[in-house]
Coordinates of C-alpha atoms in Angstrom, one line a residue:
M63 CA 14.5 -44.7 5.3
A64 CA 12.3 -44.3 2.3
S65 CA 11.6 -47.4 0.3
K66 CA 12.5 -48.1 -3.3
D67 CA 8.8 -47.9 -4.1
F68 CA 8.7 -44.4 -2.7
Y69 CA 11.6 -43.2 -4.9
G70 CA 10.0 -45.0 -7.9
R71 CA 6.8 -43.1 -7.5
F72 CA 8.0 -39.7 -6.4
S73 CA 11.6 -39.0 -7.2
S74 CA 11.5 -39.4 -11.0
R75 CA 11.2 -36.2 -13.0
L76 CA 8.3 -35.5 -15.2
D77 CA 9.2 -35.0 -18.9
I78 CA 7.8 -31.6 -19.8
S79 CA 7.8 -32.6 -23.5
E80 CA 5.0 -35.1 -22.7
C81 CA 2.8 -32.3 -21.2
K82 CA 0.4 -30.2 -23.3
F83 CA 1.5 -26.6 -23.4
E84 CA -1.4 -24.2 -22.5
T85 CA -0.2 -20.7 -22.2
A86 CA 2.7 -18.5 -21.1
G87 CA 3.1 -15.2 -19.3
S88 CA 6.1 -12.9 -18.8
L89 CA 7.8 -15.4 -16.4
K90 CA 5.9 -18.7 -16.3
R91 CA 4.8 -21.4 -18.7
V92 CA 1.7 -23.5 -18.1
Y93 CA 1.2 -27.1 -19.1
T94 CA -1.6 -29.7 -18.5
H95 CA -0.4 -32.8 -16.6
P96 CA -0.3 -35.8 -19.0
D97 CA -2.0 -38.1 -16.5
M98 CA -4.2 -35.7 -14.7
P99 CA -6.1 -33.5 -17.2
D100 CA -7.8 -31.5 -14.4
V101 CA -4.5 -30.0 -13.1
V102 CA -1.8 -27.8 -14.6
L103 CA 1.9 -27.4 -14.1
K104 CA 3.4 -23.9 -13.7
I105 CA 7.1 -23.7 -14.4
V106 CA 9.4 -20.7 -14.5
D107 CA 10.5 -20.2 -18.1
P108 CA 13.9 -21.8 -18.4
E109 CA 15.0 -19.1 -20.9
R110 CA 14.5 -16.5 -18.1
T111 CA 16.7 -18.3 -15.5
S112 CA 20.4 -19.0 -14.9
G113 CA 21.8 -22.3 -13.9
D114 CA 21.2 -21.8 -10.2
A115 CA 17.4 -21.2 -10.6
R116 CA 17.7 -17.5 -10.4
L117 CA 16.4 -14.9 -12.9
K118 CA 18.9 -13.6 -15.3
G119 CA 19.9 -10.0 -14.4
E120 CA 18.4 -10.3 -11.0
S121 CA 19.2 -7.5 -8.5
L122 CA 21.7 -8.2 -5.6
I123 CA 18.9 -7.8 -3.1
K124 CA 16.7 -10.4 -4.7
R125 CA 19.7 -12.7 -5.1
T126 CA 19.9 -12.9 -1.3
N127 CA 16.6 -14.8 -1.3
P128 CA 17.6 -18.5 -1.1
L129 CA 14.4 -19.6 -2.9
G130 CA 15.5 -18.0 -6.1
V131 CA 12.8 -18.2 -8.8
Y132 CA 10.7 -20.4 -6.6
R133 CA 9.8 -17.7 -4.2
G134 CA 6.6 -17.1 -6.2
F135 CA 5.6 -20.7 -5.5
R136 CA 6.0 -20.1 -1.8
R137 CA 3.8 -16.9 -1.9
E138 CA 1.0 -18.8 -3.6
L139 CA 1.2 -21.7 -1.3
T140 CA 1.3 -19.5 1.8
Q141 CA -1.7 -17.4 0.7
Y142 CA -3.7 -20.6 0.1
L143 CA -2.8 -22.0 3.5
I144 CA -3.9 -18.7 5.1
L145 CA -7.1 -18.6 3.0
S146 CA -7.9 -22.3 4.0
R147 CA -8.1 -21.2 7.6
R148 CA -10.7 -18.5 6.8
W149 CA -12.7 -19.9 3.9
N150 CA -15.5 -22.4 4.5
E151 CA -16.3 -24.2 1.3
D152 CA -19.5 -25.7 2.7
E153 CA -20.8 -22.1 3.1
R154 CA -19.0 -20.2 0.3
G155 CA -18.2 -22.7 -2.4
A156 CA -14.9 -23.0 -4.2
P157 CA -12.2 -20.4 -3.2
P158 CA -11.5 -17.4 -5.4
I159 CA -8.0 -18.7 -6.3
A160 CA -6.9 -21.8 -8.2
V161 CA -6.2 -24.4 -5.6
P162 CA -2.5 -25.5 -5.4
C163 CA -2.0 -29.2 -5.2
G164 CA 1.7 -29.6 -4.6
L165 CA 5.1 -29.6 -6.3
V166 CA 6.7 -31.9 -8.8
S167 CA 10.1 -32.1 -10.4
T168 CA 10.2 -31.8 -14.2
T169 CA 12.9 -31.7 -16.9
A170 CA 12.3 -27.9 -17.0
G171 CA 12.7 -27.4 -13.3
L172 CA 10.4 -27.5 -10.3
A173 CA 6.6 -27.1 -11.1
L174 CA 3.8 -25.9 -9.0
V175 CA 0.8 -28.2 -9.5
T176 CA -2.6 -26.4 -9.4
E177 CA -6.2 -26.8 -10.2
K178 CA -7.0 -26.4 -13.9
I179 CA -9.8 -23.8 -14.5
A180 CA -11.4 -25.3 -17.6
G181 CA -13.7 -23.8 -20.1
E182 CA -15.3 -25.6 -23.0
G183 CA -13.9 -29.1 -23.5
D184 CA -10.4 -29.5 -22.0
E185 CA -9.3 -26.0 -22.9
L186 CA -8.3 -23.4 -20.3
A187 CA -11.1 -21.0 -19.4
P188 CA -10.9 -17.6 -21.1
T189 CA -9.1 -14.8 -19.3
L190 CA -10.8 -11.5 -18.6
E191 CA -8.4 -10.0 -21.1
K192 CA -9.6 -12.4 -23.8
L193 CA -13.2 -11.5 -23.2
F194 CA -12.3 -7.8 -23.2
D195 CA -10.5 -8.1 -26.5
K196 CA -13.2 -10.1 -28.2
G197 CA -16.0 -7.8 -27.1
T198 CA -17.9 -10.5 -25.4
L199 CA -18.1 -9.0 -21.9
A200 CA -21.6 -8.8 -20.4
V201 CA -23.1 -7.8 -17.1
K202 CA -22.8 -11.4 -15.8
H203 CA -19.0 -11.1 -16.2
L204 CA -18.9 -7.8 -14.4
T205 CA -21.0 -9.2 -11.6
A206 CA -18.7 -12.3 -11.2
F207 CA -15.6 -10.1 -11.3
D208 CA -17.0 -7.7 -8.7
Q209 CA -17.9 -10.7 -6.5
L210 CA -14.4 -12.1 -6.8
F211 CA -12.9 -8.8 -5.4
K212 CA -15.5 -8.7 -2.6
D213 CA -14.5 -12.2 -1.6
C214 CA -10.8 -11.3 -1.6
M215 CA -11.5 -8.2 0.5
D216 CA -13.6 -10.1 3.0
M217 CA -11.1 -13.0 3.3
H218 CA -8.0 -10.7 3.3
V219 CA -6.6 -12.4 0.1
V220 CA -3.5 -10.5 -1.0
L221 CA -3.1 -10.2 -4.8
S222 CA -0.1 -8.6 -6.7
D223 CA 0.3 -7.2 -10.2
M224 CA -3.4 -7.4 -10.9
H225 CA -4.0 -7.5 -14.7
M226 CA -6.9 -8.8 -16.8
R227 CA -4.9 -11.9 -17.9
Q228 CA -4.7 -13.1 -14.3
F229 CA -8.4 -13.8 -14.0
L230 CA -10.1 -16.8 -15.7
Y231 CA -13.8 -17.0 -16.3
S232 CA -15.7 -20.3 -15.8
E233 CA -19.3 -21.4 -15.4
N234 CA -18.2 -25.1 -15.1
R235 CA -16.1 -25.0 -11.9
S236 CA -19.0 -24.3 -9.5
G237 CA -22.0 -24.4 -11.8
R238 CA -22.2 -20.6 -11.7
P239 CA -20.5 -17.6 -13.4
E240 CA -17.2 -16.9 -11.5
F241 CA -13.7 -15.5 -12.0
V242 CA -10.8 -17.3 -10.5
V243 CA -7.3 -15.8 -9.8
I244 CA -4.6 -17.9 -11.3
D245 CA -1.5 -15.8 -10.9
G246 CA -0.1 -12.9 -8.8
I247 CA -1.3 -14.5 -5.6
G248 CA 0.3 -13.5 -2.3
E249 CA 2.4 -10.7 -0.9
K250 CA 5.4 -9.6 -3.0
N251 CA 6.7 -6.7 -0.9
M252 CA 9.7 -7.1 1.4
I253 CA 7.7 -5.5 4.2
P254 CA 4.3 -7.3 4.0
L255 CA 2.1 -4.3 4.8
R256 CA -1.0 -5.6 3.0
S257 CA -0.6 -9.0 4.7
L258 CA -0.5 -7.2 8.0
S259 CA -3.3 -4.7 7.3
P260 CA -6.8 -5.7 6.0
Y261 CA -7.4 -2.0 5.5
L262 CA -4.4 -1.4 3.2
N263 CA -5.2 -4.6 1.3
R264 CA -8.8 -3.7 0.8
R265 CA -7.8 -0.2 -0.5
R266 CA -5.3 -1.8 -2.9
L267 CA -7.9 -4.3 -4.2
Q268 CA -10.5 -1.5 -4.6
R269 CA -8.1 0.6 -6.7
A270 CA -7.2 -2.4 -8.9
R271 CA -10.8 -3.4 -9.4
D272 CA -11.9 0.2 -10.2
G273 CA -9.0 0.6 -12.6
I274 CA -10.0 -2.5 -14.5
F275 CA -13.7 -1.4 -14.5
D276 CA -12.6 2.0 -15.9
A277 CA -10.7 0.3 -18.7
I278 CA -13.7 -1.8 -19.6
F279 CA -16.2 1.1 -19.5
A280 CA -13.8 3.3 -21.6
R281 CA -14.0 0.6 -24.4
Y282 CA -17.6 -0.4 -23.9
P283 CA -19.7 2.6 -22.7
A284 CA -23.0 0.8 -23.4
L285 CA -21.9 -1.9 -20.9
K286 CA -21.3 0.9 -18.4
L287 CA -24.8 2.1 -18.7
E288 CA -26.2 -1.4 -18.3
W289 CA -24.0 -2.0 -15.3
T290 CA -24.8 1.3 -13.6
G291 CA -28.6 0.7 -14.1
K292 CA -28.2 -2.8 -12.6
Q293 CA -26.4 -1.4 -9.6
A294 CA -29.1 1.3 -9.1
N295 CA -31.8 -1.3 -9.2
A296 CA -30.0 -3.5 -6.7
S297 CA -29.9 -0.6 -4.3
R298 CA -33.7 -0.3 -4.6
P299 CA -35.1 -3.9 -4.3
E300 CA -38.7 -2.7 -5.0
L301 CA -37.7 -2.0 -8.6
E302 CA -36.5 -5.6 -9.1
S303 CA -40.0 -7.0 -8.6
K304 CA -42.0 -4.1 -9.9
P305 CA -43.9 -5.2 -13.1
A306 CA -43.4 -3.2 -16.3
S307 CA -46.2 -0.7 -17.0

């Protein structure tokens, strides 16, 4: 039987009003933990749920899932467990997804605790969408974004609903430019075809990456020229070291 000390440490709910609000998406809200500034809490927006932790207006098929709104947490944890078996941090560095650390009960419902991808100071790192909107994208960002997708393809990481706001850019996390996936992690389909087939997953990731690149290049054609030139030079190593005439 668990001791009173165990219940004192782990069974009390965290007051969400004591946590710093960071950002919100269409379904989740994100807070920084009050005692651990390097992790964030992801909760499902209480305004979107009914009393039994299900989404309001949810279809009958989805209502058969006993996890309710927490099925997204399971997807993320499952994908991280699978990735942990394949990913060697000693060789490859930090993984391409924000690392989940556990679950905690809060006054706003169950929260998934994950690594905080920080930017300057204690703020969240900027999303690709923010860099896109501000016009601050450069070749280094495209290189990091392309590498993220290569890693996900190589390691058979399944991503869903891929949008610019799901990717955070940091140079602090690993001491190098990188994008990290913070949402839409794991297989959403009832029949997990992409989890079963590396080929189908790679094809879906390629389409998503190419679609985002197309959107960037449509807004910033000069960046496309710079990126295309860099790719051409990379395919001809002798040009990289050739001195200018």
